[in-house]
Amino acid sequence: MNFRLIITALTAATVVAGCSTSSAGPPVPGLAERGSTMTTATLSRKDLTTKVSLKGKVTLSPVFGLVAPVDGQVRYLDVKDDKKGTPTKPTRVGAVWAAGKPTHIEVPAGSTFSGRLVDDKATVTVGMPVVSAKFGGYAIVADIDGAQAYALADGLGVVRAQIKSGPGPFDCTPLGTTAALPPGTIPDPPAPVVPVAPAQGLPTDGAAAPAPAPQQPQQPEQDSRTPSESTGMRLVCVPPAGTKLINGAEATLEVVTAEAKQVLVAPVEAVAGKQGAGKVDVLDTNGSRQTKDVVLGGTDGAVVEIKSGLTGTETLAVPGPDLPAPKQDGAPGK
């Protein structure tokens, strides 16, 4: 027997076995099943301040809108062109009539009438823009997108402004409405009444009376005002007097829309939806999800108010439920 060959073969087998053992690392951990909840969250109560942040610019003589104060019929007044400059007192421009009573519409002091936004005697609803006005000085104008418009729909609270590399923060007084404005119209002044010449008596000799000299119609005085152009949704606010402003300078506005005390809140990551109706996934003791409808309130960006739908003792899945995908043409939604 060739012992040398046997020893060589055993040595080679040992080397191969050693390599195989050393190359096999620790087992690969299994992946969690799709839809498994990796994080949970609980509800709590806290004071909540709802804020909206807007980007704006310092603007000279911006246009803003005034809205119908009540439901009814709008009736405009003939507003004269004030050639003396910017009015120092409010200017009454019309009223909305309801149940036989007028609710007056006035352009505030420091601003001028800039146009009618609906037809005279039109039926209007509360909050509908009916008059445009132009502020006589510097203000801050911030554009608003659709989502921000609904966040601001319940009214503006405190507005704070900060000029980039400039003054601030300071309180900024909002003007008018945040709604988009159609083009304004300024009616033509009424035509002057042409006086009628008195009738001439017939002459005693029977001759025909001379024809009266034709009256020259008076030309109506031209209105120098230019009606306002249409605008998108935007917020216009006025800084305190004495604030140094430069036209076109960038600014940031922070609008407090609501404040609530000790309301039930959930992390925004656990909630689907932002305004009004929303959904959350509630976990039972076995870790199974159950999607529930909730009514949402304000948010500060970190938490959102849960107005109804939960008791406050639930455990929520994070992330929250996915909203259903939009339906494709001819295909049912998922």
XYZ file of C-alpha atoms in Angstrom, residues 48-247:
200
model
C -51.868 73.010 19.564
C -51.108 76.083 17.484
C -51.857 75.705 13.794
C -49.495 77.695 11.568
C -49.033 78.212 7.844
C -45.750 79.493 6.415
C -45.786 81.610 3.239
C -43.117 83.154 1.018
C -43.730 86.751 -0.035
C -42.235 89.988 -1.316
C -42.420 93.649 -0.432
C -44.726 95.242 -3.033
C -45.654 98.844 -3.765
C -49.400 99.662 -4.032
C -50.743 96.073 -4.089
C -54.358 95.239 -4.927
C -56.554 93.428 -2.410
C -60.186 92.371 -2.325
C -63.169 93.149 -0.113
C -65.884 90.522 0.294
C -69.638 90.517 0.751
C -70.337 90.729 4.487
C -73.704 88.918 4.183
C -75.803 87.045 1.634
C -77.931 89.338 -0.473
C -77.932 91.718 -3.431
C -74.982 94.025 -3.994
C -75.682 97.616 -4.986
C -72.783 99.876 -5.825
C -72.420 103.602 -5.317
C -70.977 105.942 -7.936
C -67.518 106.464 -6.437
C -65.870 109.680 -7.616
C -62.228 109.825 -8.603
C -60.473 111.503 -5.676
C -57.851 113.697 -7.306
C -56.588 114.909 -3.940
C -54.631 111.714 -3.315
C -55.058 108.693 -1.092
C -58.146 109.054 1.132
C -57.482 109.468 4.835
C -60.972 108.212 5.716
C -62.862 105.062 4.701
C -64.661 105.308 1.347
C -68.161 103.816 1.110
C -68.460 102.015 -2.223
C -71.714 100.080 -1.895
C -73.806 97.788 0.240
C -75.276 94.308 0.294
C -79.039 94.412 0.813
C -80.799 91.603 2.677
C -84.305 91.632 4.174
C -84.642 95.299 3.259
C -81.536 96.357 5.194
C -78.121 97.389 3.828
C -74.776 96.193 5.138
C -72.276 98.755 3.907
C -68.984 98.021 2.113
C -66.143 100.467 2.709
C -62.610 100.702 1.350
C -60.378 101.332 4.382
C -58.474 104.566 4.865
C -55.133 104.601 3.099
C -56.516 102.707 0.089
C -58.405 103.698 -3.070
C -61.317 102.072 -4.907
C -59.984 99.972 -7.789
C -62.955 98.183 -9.313
C -66.240 96.327 -9.089
C -65.815 92.553 -9.188
C -69.440 91.547 -9.901
C -72.336 93.224 -11.689
C -74.451 95.789 -9.922
C -77.545 94.211 -8.284
C -75.977 90.747 -8.521
C -76.867 88.147 -5.891
C -73.816 87.426 -3.747
C -72.940 85.141 -0.850
C -70.989 85.973 2.275
C -67.235 85.875 1.636
C -67.519 86.440 -2.131
C -65.101 89.143 -3.437
C -67.141 92.141 -4.617
C -64.725 95.121 -4.639
C -61.034 95.553 -5.337
C -58.933 98.252 -3.710
C -55.350 99.470 -3.999
C -53.248 100.122 -0.921
C -51.358 103.407 -1.010
C -47.898 102.323 0.084
C -45.688 99.330 0.794
C -47.142 95.989 1.831
C -46.050 92.358 1.832
C -47.706 90.068 -0.721
C -47.493 86.265 -0.463
C -48.890 83.858 -3.067
C -51.060 80.992 -1.785
C -51.484 77.519 -3.306
C -54.610 75.393 -3.099
C -53.626 73.415 -0.012
C -52.655 76.566 1.865
C -55.916 78.236 0.834
C -57.965 75.596 2.640
C -55.714 75.866 5.681
C -56.401 79.616 5.729
C -60.098 79.323 4.882
C -61.279 79.481 8.495
C -59.753 82.938 8.949
C -56.466 84.621 9.683
C -55.247 85.002 13.219
C -51.877 86.559 13.995
C -49.618 87.226 10.989
C -45.888 87.599 11.645
C -43.391 88.708 8.995
C -39.635 88.572 8.573
C -37.839 90.478 5.800
C -34.890 88.486 4.465
C -31.712 90.182 5.762
C -33.918 92.987 7.013
C -36.427 93.990 9.703
C -38.454 91.482 11.682
C -40.063 89.543 12.939
C -43.011 91.919 13.349
C -46.808 91.768 13.328
C -48.292 92.344 9.871
C -51.917 93.506 9.522
C -53.781 91.570 6.789
C -55.894 93.428 4.226
C -59.053 92.009 2.641
C -59.478 88.448 1.468
C -57.047 85.728 0.386
C -59.313 84.644 -2.505
C -58.352 85.099 -6.153
C -59.797 88.270 -7.728
C -61.313 88.660 -11.215
C -60.559 91.820 -13.213
C -62.163 94.925 -11.745
C -64.383 97.351 -13.638
C -64.887 101.065 -13.116
C -68.179 102.265 -14.642
C -68.244 105.227 -16.964
C -69.530 108.422 -15.370
C -73.183 109.128 -16.157
C -73.819 111.337 -19.183
C -74.660 114.933 -18.265
C -78.231 116.101 -18.697
C -78.602 118.363 -21.743
C -80.791 121.394 -20.861
C -83.776 121.972 -23.107
C -83.988 125.419 -24.677
C -87.113 127.363 -23.663
C -89.830 127.626 -26.275
C -89.801 130.901 -28.207
C -93.056 132.816 -28.603
C -94.418 133.436 -32.093
C -93.704 136.927 -33.496
C -96.668 139.313 -33.755
C -96.271 139.795 -37.525
C -96.952 136.102 -38.141
C -93.434 135.279 -39.324
C -91.950 131.939 -38.420
C -90.033 131.851 -35.163
C -86.277 131.427 -35.511
C -84.996 127.938 -34.748
C -83.368 127.690 -31.306
C -79.626 127.394 -31.295
C -78.603 123.728 -30.791
C -77.265 122.918 -27.362
C -73.755 121.511 -27.379
C -73.625 118.312 -25.258
C -71.147 118.530 -22.459
C -68.410 115.963 -22.562
C -68.305 113.769 -19.428
C -65.216 114.190 -17.334
C -62.782 111.357 -17.988
C -61.968 109.008 -15.110
C -58.219 108.689 -14.678
C -58.415 105.452 -12.667
C -57.252 102.164 -14.137
C -59.326 99.107 -13.124
C -57.506 96.336 -11.280
C -56.226 93.254 -13.074
C -57.039 89.715 -11.998
C -54.926 88.183 -9.239
C -54.299 84.713 -7.936
C -54.891 83.654 -4.346
C -52.636 85.721 -2.114
C -52.288 87.322 1.281
C -51.620 91.073 1.544
C -50.515 92.516 4.876
C -49.199 95.873 6.081
C -46.147 96.183 8.375
C -46.107 98.632 11.294
C -45.465 102.287 10.498
C -41.789 103.150 10.380
C -40.648 99.717 9.173
C -37.941 100.180 6.555
C -39.044 98.374 3.390
C -37.481 97.955 -0.039
C -39.652 97.108 -3.036
